PDB file of C-alpha atoms in Angstrom:
ATOM      1  CA  UNK A  56      -7.641  40.805 -14.074  1.00  0.00           C
ATOM      2  CA  UNK A  57      -4.144  42.160 -14.474  1.00  0.00           C
ATOM      3  CA  UNK A  58      -3.479  45.882 -14.061  1.00  0.00           C
ATOM      4  CA  UNK A  59      -0.229  47.498 -15.172  1.00  0.00           C
ATOM      5  CA  UNK A  60       0.837  50.960 -14.012  1.00  0.00           C
ATOM      6  CA  UNK A  61       3.624  52.769 -15.860  1.00  0.00           C
ATOM      7  CA  UNK A  62       5.630  55.846 -14.835  1.00  0.00           C
ATOM      8  CA  UNK A  63       6.553  58.449 -15.831  1.00  0.00           C
ATOM      9  CA  UNK A  64       4.182  59.389 -18.635  1.00  0.00           C
ATOM     10  CA  UNK A  65       6.812  61.693 -20.133  1.00  0.00           C
ATOM     11  CA  UNK A  66      10.580  61.617 -19.729  1.00  0.00           C
ATOM     12  CA  UNK A  67      13.024  64.150 -21.155  1.00  0.00           C
ATOM     13  CA  UNK A  68      16.766  63.494 -21.078  1.00  0.00           C
ATOM     14  CA  UNK A  69      19.885  64.852 -22.701  1.00  0.00           C
ATOM     15  CA  UNK A  70      21.723  62.746 -25.229  1.00  0.00           C
ATOM     16  CA  UNK A  71      24.130  60.443 -23.432  1.00  0.00           C
ATOM     17  CA  UNK A  72      22.137  60.341 -20.216  1.00  0.00           C
ATOM     18  CA  UNK A  73      20.385  57.251 -18.897  1.00  0.00           C
ATOM     19  CA  UNK A  74      16.615  56.793 -18.879  1.00  0.00           C
ATOM     20  CA  UNK A  75      14.587  54.605 -16.556  1.00  0.00           C
ATOM     21  CA  UNK A  76      10.925  53.685 -16.958  1.00  0.00           C
ATOM     22  CA  UNK A  77       9.112  51.769 -14.247  1.00  0.00           C
ATOM     23  CA  UNK A  78       6.061  49.510 -14.260  1.00  0.00           C
ATOM     24  CA  UNK A  79       4.137  47.725 -11.555  1.00  0.00           C
ATOM     25  CA  UNK A  80       1.710  44.860 -12.030  1.00  0.00           C
ATOM     26  CA  UNK A  81      -1.056  43.507  -9.855  1.00  0.00           C
ATOM     27  CA  UNK A  82      -1.284  39.797 -10.643  1.00  0.00           C
ATOM     28  CA  UNK A  83       1.491  37.891  -8.905  1.00  0.00           C
ATOM     29  CA  UNK A  84       0.919  34.982 -11.304  1.00  0.00           C
ATOM     30  CA  UNK A  85       2.107  37.024 -14.319  1.00  0.00           C
ATOM     31  CA  UNK A  86       5.368  35.659 -15.618  1.00  0.00           C
ATOM     32  CA  UNK A  87       6.143  37.396 -18.915  1.00  0.00           C
ATOM     33  CA  UNK A  88       7.099  41.079 -19.161  1.00  0.00           C
ATOM     34  CA  UNK A  89       7.906  42.578 -22.571  1.00  0.00           C
ATOM     35  CA  UNK A  90       8.812  46.147 -23.459  1.00  0.00           C
ATOM     36  CA  UNK A  91       7.772  47.751 -26.736  1.00  0.00           C
ATOM     37  CA  UNK A  92       8.956  50.860 -28.559  1.00  0.00           C
ATOM     38  CA  UNK A  93       6.440  52.672 -30.709  1.00  0.00           C
ATOM     39  CA  UNK A  94       7.460  55.415 -33.100  1.00  0.00           C
ATOM     40  CA  UNK A  95       4.927  57.907 -34.380  1.00  0.00           C
ATOM     41  CA  UNK A  96       2.452  56.334 -36.785  1.00  0.00           C
ATOM     42  CA  UNK A  97       3.945  52.862 -36.473  1.00  0.00           C
ATOM     43  CA  UNK A  98       3.151  49.650 -34.645  1.00  0.00           C
ATOM     44  CA  UNK A  99       4.951  48.635 -31.430  1.00  0.00           C
ATOM     45  CA  UNK A 100       8.281  46.853 -31.752  1.00  0.00           C
ATOM     46  CA  UNK A 101       9.502  44.416 -29.102  1.00  0.00           C
ATOM     47  CA  UNK A 102      12.820  45.675 -27.747  1.00  0.00           C
ATOM     48  CA  UNK A 103      13.405  43.387 -24.792  1.00  0.00           C
ATOM     49  CA  UNK A 104      11.490  40.998 -22.581  1.00  0.00           C
ATOM     50  CA  UNK A 105      12.000  39.106 -19.354  1.00  0.00           C
ATOM     51  CA  UNK A 106      10.416  36.085 -17.773  1.00  0.00           C
ATOM     52  CA  UNK A 107       9.797  35.591 -14.087  1.00  0.00           C
ATOM     53  CA  UNK A 108      12.603  33.096 -13.614  1.00  0.00           C
ATOM     54  CA  UNK A 109      15.159  35.804 -14.401  1.00  0.00           C
ATOM     55  CA  UNK A 110      15.932  38.946 -12.425  1.00  0.00           C
ATOM     56  CA  UNK A 111      17.751  40.945 -15.075  1.00  0.00           C
ATOM     57  CA  UNK A 112      18.360  40.867 -18.802  1.00  0.00           C
ATOM     58  CA  UNK A 113      20.583  43.077 -20.893  1.00  0.00           C
ATOM     59  CA  UNK A 114      20.916  43.741 -24.609  1.00  0.00           C
ATOM     60  CA  UNK A 115      23.565  46.328 -25.472  1.00  0.00           C
ATOM     61  CA  UNK A 116      22.273  49.693 -24.181  1.00  0.00           C
ATOM     62  CA  UNK A 117      18.970  48.289 -22.976  1.00  0.00           C
ATOM     63  CA  UNK A 118      18.324  46.344 -19.787  1.00  0.00           C
ATOM     64  CA  UNK A 119      15.261  45.187 -17.904  1.00  0.00           C
ATOM     65  CA  UNK A 120      15.079  44.300 -14.221  1.00  0.00           C
ATOM     66  CA  UNK A 121      12.323  42.407 -12.462  1.00  0.00           C
ATOM     67  CA  UNK A 122      11.441  42.359  -8.773  1.00  0.00           C
ATOM     68  CA  UNK A 123       8.804  39.664  -8.299  1.00  0.00           C
ATOM     69  CA  UNK A 124       8.376  40.338  -4.608  1.00  0.00           C
ATOM     70  CA  UNK A 125       7.529  43.976  -5.192  1.00  0.00           C
ATOM     71  CA  UNK A 126       5.781  43.192  -8.483  1.00  0.00           C
ATOM     72  CA  UNK A 127       7.618  45.775 -10.489  1.00  0.00           C
ATOM     73  CA  UNK A 128       9.924  45.810 -13.470  1.00  0.00           C
ATOM     74  CA  UNK A 129      11.969  48.543 -15.073  1.00  0.00           C
ATOM     75  CA  UNK A 130      13.479  49.436 -18.425  1.00  0.00           C
ATOM     76  CA  UNK A 131      16.935  51.011 -18.395  1.00  0.00           C
ATOM     77  CA  UNK A 132      18.396  52.722 -21.450  1.00  0.00           C
ATOM     78  CA  UNK A 133      21.993  53.909 -21.181  1.00  0.00           C
ATOM     79  CA  UNK A 134      23.834  56.384 -23.404  1.00  0.00           C
ATOM     80  CA  UNK A 135      20.573  57.587 -24.895  1.00  0.00           C
ATOM     81  CA  UNK A 136      20.514  58.826 -28.482  1.00  0.00           C
ATOM     82  CA  UNK A 137      17.989  61.027 -30.306  1.00  0.00           C
ATOM     83  CA  UNK A 138      16.737  57.976 -32.195  1.00  0.00           C
ATOM     84  CA  UNK A 139      15.663  56.482 -28.870  1.00  0.00           C
ATOM     85  CA  UNK A 140      12.916  59.108 -28.772  1.00  0.00           C
ATOM     86  CA  UNK A 141       9.586  57.258 -28.960  1.00  0.00           C
ATOM     87  CA  UNK A 142       6.759  55.972 -26.797  1.00  0.00           C
ATOM     88  CA  UNK A 143       7.655  52.951 -24.697  1.00  0.00           C
ATOM     89  CA  UNK A 144       5.069  50.484 -23.400  1.00  0.00           C
ATOM     90  CA  UNK A 145       5.515  47.825 -20.776  1.00  0.00           C
ATOM     91  CA  UNK A 146       3.208  44.821 -20.645  1.00  0.00           C
ATOM     92  CA  UNK A 147       2.549  41.767 -18.524  1.00  0.00           C
ATOM     93  CA  UNK A 148       0.931  38.413 -19.100  1.00  0.00           C
ATOM     94  CA  UNK A 149       0.532  34.993 -17.600  1.00  0.00           C
ATOM     95  CA  UNK A 150       2.109  32.427 -19.859  1.00  0.00           C
ATOM     96  CA  UNK A 151       0.620  32.582 -23.306  1.00  0.00           C
ATOM     97  CA  UNK A 152      -2.409  34.637 -22.348  1.00  0.00           C
ATOM     98  CA  UNK A 153      -3.179  38.125 -23.621  1.00  0.00           C
ATOM     99  CA  UNK A 154      -0.908  41.042 -22.815  1.00  0.00           C
ATOM    100  CA  UNK A 155      -1.954  43.864 -20.501  1.00  0.00           C
ATOM    101  CA  UNK A 156      -0.236  47.107 -21.444  1.00  0.00           C
ATOM    102  CA  UNK A 157       0.815  50.084 -19.390  1.00  0.00           C
ATOM    103  CA  UNK A 158      -0.269  53.544 -20.536  1.00  0.00           C
ATOM    104  CA  UNK A 159       3.066  54.329 -22.141  1.00  0.00           C
ATOM    105  CA  UNK A 160       5.993  56.698 -21.590  1.00  0.00           C
ATOM    106  CA  UNK A 161       6.999  59.300 -24.127  1.00  0.00           C
ATOM    107  CA  UNK A 162      10.789  59.510 -24.092  1.00  0.00           C
ATOM    108  CA  UNK A 163      12.363  62.634 -25.558  1.00  0.00           C
ATOM    109  CA  UNK A 164      16.126  62.641 -26.051  1.00  0.00           C
ATOM    110  CA  UNK A 165      17.545  66.073 -26.801  1.00  0.00           C
ATOM    111  CA  UNK A 166      20.804  66.390 -28.765  1.00  0.00           C
TER     112      UNK A 166
ATOM    113  CA  UNK B 283      12.366  38.735 -36.239  1.00  0.00           C
ATOM    114  CA  UNK B 284       9.042  37.730 -37.706  1.00  0.00           C
ATOM    115  CA  UNK B 285       7.230  40.254 -39.901  1.00  0.00           C
ATOM    116  CA  UNK B 286       3.574  41.223 -39.752  1.00  0.00           C
ATOM    117  CA  UNK B 287       2.055  43.450 -42.411  1.00  0.00           C
ATOM    118  CA  UNK B 288      -1.194  45.400 -42.509  1.00  0.00           C
ATOM    119  CA  UNK B 289      -3.100  46.738 -45.456  1.00  0.00           C
ATOM    120  CA  UNK B 290      -4.025  49.435 -45.995  1.00  0.00           C
ATOM    121  CA  UNK B 291      -1.744  51.645 -43.935  1.00  0.00           C
ATOM    122  CA  UNK B 292      -4.374  54.355 -43.957  1.00  0.00           C
ATOM    123  CA  UNK B 293      -7.929  54.697 -45.221  1.00  0.00           C
ATOM    124  CA  UNK B 294     -10.475  57.490 -45.385  1.00  0.00           C
ATOM    125  CA  UNK B 295     -14.109  56.573 -45.859  1.00  0.00           C
ATOM    126  CA  UNK B 296     -17.550  58.096 -45.695  1.00  0.00           C
ATOM    127  CA  UNK B 297     -19.837  57.502 -42.771  1.00  0.00           C
ATOM    128  CA  UNK B 298     -21.984  54.398 -43.261  1.00  0.00           C
ATOM    129  CA  UNK B 299     -19.545  52.490 -45.417  1.00  0.00           C
ATOM    130  CA  UNK B 300     -17.638  49.355 -44.406  1.00  0.00           C
ATOM    131  CA  UNK B 301     -13.862  49.077 -44.322  1.00  0.00           C
ATOM    132  CA  UNK B 302     -11.754  45.912 -44.356  1.00  0.00           C
ATOM    133  CA  UNK B 303      -8.254  45.797 -42.871  1.00  0.00           C
ATOM    134  CA  UNK B 304      -5.922  42.887 -43.574  1.00  0.00           C
ATOM    135  CA  UNK B 305      -3.257  41.503 -41.255  1.00  0.00           C
ATOM    136  CA  UNK B 306      -0.702  39.053 -42.607  1.00  0.00           C
ATOM    137  CA  UNK B 307       2.152  37.142 -41.025  1.00  0.00           C
ATOM    138  CA  UNK B 308       4.713  37.148 -43.816  1.00  0.00           C
ATOM    139  CA  UNK B 309       7.260  34.562 -42.783  1.00  0.00           C
ATOM    140  CA  UNK B 310       5.587  32.450 -40.141  1.00  0.00           C
ATOM    141  CA  UNK B 311       2.317  30.742 -39.399  1.00  0.00           C
ATOM    142  CA  UNK B 312       0.215  32.381 -36.723  1.00  0.00           C
ATOM    143  CA  UNK B 313      -2.423  30.314 -35.016  1.00  0.00           C
ATOM    144  CA  UNK B 314      -3.451  33.339 -32.979  1.00  0.00           C
ATOM    145  CA  UNK B 315      -3.784  36.946 -34.052  1.00  0.00           C
ATOM    146  CA  UNK B 316      -4.916  39.927 -32.022  1.00  0.00           C
ATOM    147  CA  UNK B 317      -6.623  43.174 -32.960  1.00  0.00           C
ATOM    148  CA  UNK B 318      -5.992  46.340 -30.982  1.00  0.00           C
ATOM    149  CA  UNK B 319      -7.323  49.839 -31.152  1.00  0.00           C
ATOM    150  CA  UNK B 320      -5.253  52.855 -30.140  1.00  0.00           C
ATOM    151  CA  UNK B 321      -6.465  56.415 -29.627  1.00  0.00           C
ATOM    152  CA  UNK B 322      -4.005  59.320 -29.840  1.00  0.00           C
ATOM    153  CA  UNK B 323      -1.527  59.394 -26.977  1.00  0.00           C
ATOM    154  CA  UNK B 324      -3.124  56.370 -25.378  1.00  0.00           C
ATOM    155  CA  UNK B 325      -2.224  52.746 -24.862  1.00  0.00           C
ATOM    156  CA  UNK B 326      -3.283  49.759 -26.922  1.00  0.00           C
ATOM    157  CA  UNK B 327      -6.747  48.429 -26.205  1.00  0.00           C
ATOM    158  CA  UNK B 328      -7.302  44.777 -27.058  1.00  0.00           C
ATOM    159  CA  UNK B 329     -10.433  44.356 -29.155  1.00  0.00           C
ATOM    160  CA  UNK B 330     -10.424  40.656 -29.930  1.00  0.00           C
ATOM    161  CA  UNK B 331      -8.380  37.490 -30.143  1.00  0.00           C
ATOM    162  CA  UNK B 332      -8.590  35.573 -33.379  1.00  0.00           C
ATOM    163  CA  UNK B 333      -7.765  31.882 -33.735  1.00  0.00           C
ATOM    164  CA  UNK B 334      -7.427  30.276 -37.137  1.00  0.00           C
ATOM    165  CA  UNK B 335     -10.559  28.438 -38.174  1.00  0.00           C
ATOM    166  CA  UNK B 336     -12.680  29.507 -35.232  1.00  0.00           C
ATOM    167  CA  UNK B 337     -14.738  32.479 -34.132  1.00  0.00           C
ATOM    168  CA  UNK B 338     -12.961  35.414 -32.601  1.00  0.00           C
ATOM    169  CA  UNK B 339     -13.157  36.128 -28.893  1.00  0.00           C
ATOM    170  CA  UNK B 340     -14.159  39.728 -28.278  1.00  0.00           C
ATOM    171  CA  UNK B 341     -13.261  41.819 -25.256  1.00  0.00           C
ATOM    172  CA  UNK B 342     -16.013  43.228 -23.120  1.00  0.00           C
ATOM    173  CA  UNK B 343     -17.584  46.294 -24.657  1.00  0.00           C
ATOM    174  CA  UNK B 344     -16.481  45.524 -28.231  1.00  0.00           C
ATOM    175  CA  UNK B 345     -19.423  45.059 -30.601  1.00  0.00           C
ATOM    176  CA  UNK B 346     -19.120  41.808 -32.514  1.00  0.00           C
ATOM    177  CA  UNK B 347     -21.470  42.932 -35.268  1.00  0.00           C
ATOM    178  CA  UNK B 348     -19.599  46.192 -35.640  1.00  0.00           C
ATOM    179  CA  UNK B 349     -16.102  44.755 -35.847  1.00  0.00           C
ATOM    180  CA  UNK B 350     -16.169  41.548 -37.881  1.00  0.00           C
ATOM    181  CA  UNK B 351     -13.046  39.410 -37.613  1.00  0.00           C
ATOM    182  CA  UNK B 352     -12.165  36.551 -39.915  1.00  0.00           C
ATOM    183  CA  UNK B 353      -9.097  34.348 -39.507  1.00  0.00           C
ATOM    184  CA  UNK B 354      -9.395  32.082 -42.511  1.00  0.00           C
ATOM    185  CA  UNK B 355      -5.785  30.937 -42.755  1.00  0.00           C
ATOM    186  CA  UNK B 356      -2.638  30.678 -40.659  1.00  0.00           C
ATOM    187  CA  UNK B 357      -1.248  33.832 -42.243  1.00  0.00           C
ATOM    188  CA  UNK B 358      -4.251  36.107 -42.683  1.00  0.00           C
ATOM    189  CA  UNK B 359      -6.778  37.759 -40.428  1.00  0.00           C
ATOM    190  CA  UNK B 360      -9.170  40.516 -41.450  1.00  0.00           C
ATOM    191  CA  UNK B 361     -11.019  43.149 -39.465  1.00  0.00           C
ATOM    192  CA  UNK B 362     -14.085  44.698 -41.085  1.00  0.00           C
ATOM    193  CA  UNK B 363     -15.514  47.842 -39.554  1.00  0.00           C
ATOM    194  CA  UNK B 364     -19.142  47.775 -40.635  1.00  0.00           C
ATOM    195  CA  UNK B 365     -21.226  50.905 -41.144  1.00  0.00           C
ATOM    196  CA  UNK B 366     -18.349  53.042 -39.959  1.00  0.00           C
ATOM    197  CA  UNK B 367     -19.016  56.316 -38.147  1.00  0.00           C
ATOM    198  CA  UNK B 368     -16.659  59.136 -37.123  1.00  0.00           C
ATOM    199  CA  UNK B 369     -16.276  57.680 -33.619  1.00  0.00           C
ATOM    200  CA  UNK B 370     -14.709  54.582 -35.211  1.00  0.00           C
ATOM    201  CA  UNK B 371     -11.815  56.698 -36.430  1.00  0.00           C
ATOM    202  CA  UNK B 372      -8.705  55.328 -34.780  1.00  0.00           C
ATOM    203  CA  UNK B 373      -5.392  53.539 -35.259  1.00  0.00           C
ATOM    204  CA  UNK B 374      -5.975  49.788 -35.597  1.00  0.00           C
ATOM    205  CA  UNK B 375      -3.063  47.447 -34.932  1.00  0.00           C
ATOM    206  CA  UNK B 376      -2.862  43.703 -35.314  1.00  0.00           C
ATOM    207  CA  UNK B 377      -0.364  41.282 -33.845  1.00  0.00           C
ATOM    208  CA  UNK B 378       0.423  37.647 -34.426  1.00  0.00           C
ATOM    209  CA  UNK B 379       1.940  34.958 -32.266  1.00  0.00           C
ATOM    210  CA  UNK B 380       4.597  32.666 -33.647  1.00  0.00           C
ATOM    211  CA  UNK B 381       5.422  29.156 -32.419  1.00  0.00           C
ATOM    212  CA  UNK B 382       7.350  30.618 -29.470  1.00  0.00           C
ATOM    213  CA  UNK B 383       4.214  32.539 -28.457  1.00  0.00           C
ATOM    214  CA  UNK B 384       6.001  35.842 -28.879  1.00  0.00           C
ATOM    215  CA  UNK B 385       3.743  38.587 -30.289  1.00  0.00           C
ATOM    216  CA  UNK B 386       4.808  40.561 -33.347  1.00  0.00           C
ATOM    217  CA  UNK B 387       2.919  43.721 -34.191  1.00  0.00           C
ATOM    218  CA  UNK B 388       1.896  45.084 -37.541  1.00  0.00           C
ATOM    219  CA  UNK B 389       2.572  48.702 -38.560  1.00  0.00           C
ATOM    220  CA  UNK B 390      -1.023  49.752 -37.934  1.00  0.00           C
ATOM    221  CA  UNK B 391      -3.850  51.148 -40.065  1.00  0.00           C
ATOM    222  CA  UNK B 392      -5.101  54.710 -39.619  1.00  0.00           C
ATOM    223  CA  UNK B 393      -8.872  54.833 -40.206  1.00  0.00           C
ATOM    224  CA  UNK B 394     -10.566  58.181 -40.674  1.00  0.00           C
ATOM    225  CA  UNK B 395     -14.343  58.227 -41.084  1.00  0.00           C
ATOM    226  CA  UNK B 396     -15.790  61.447 -42.463  1.00  0.00           C
TER     227      UNK B 396
END
């Protein structure tokens, strides 16, 4: 089955800096890669996703890149703000099948 | 985006009792719902996939008789933790797929078994 590795497990940045979280996946057939933000005591919220026919997608301060050859994808957050502090999960799936999640990255943005 | 609710948001029960958690898709019909379990500082672990009108598909290692799942309508799925014990204490999260197959997550239910 699919295996998703996520790094780093913890990331601390200063407000205004950029943050990058990286994930690798094992199944080359996977074609859907969402990113979720989870705040303490809450459920995950989809923040951005990308499909395998696209190499990059951007939504304001958030962007995701996908390298199918290397089987890795990354989340980029620019101009970080304290409210970006949360746990971020990457995931991968094949089509409409179940998602396989990474172990999560705790992002801490200091004012 | 689509909204998924869970009830209750937290519950404390005595060991040996059963607890029911509801998951509702508020503004869309969900043919498929998922139940996850999350331990502190860990990732989401898929427990089962629930399709409306049919039996749930459980992941390996998840006890079917322990975690009863019912998906009686296109907007409601329930998870019942039967004869709960302290090791069942966890954060339970549901998600639902809309017609685009995107998954929307509920806010989670914190279960504490004394």
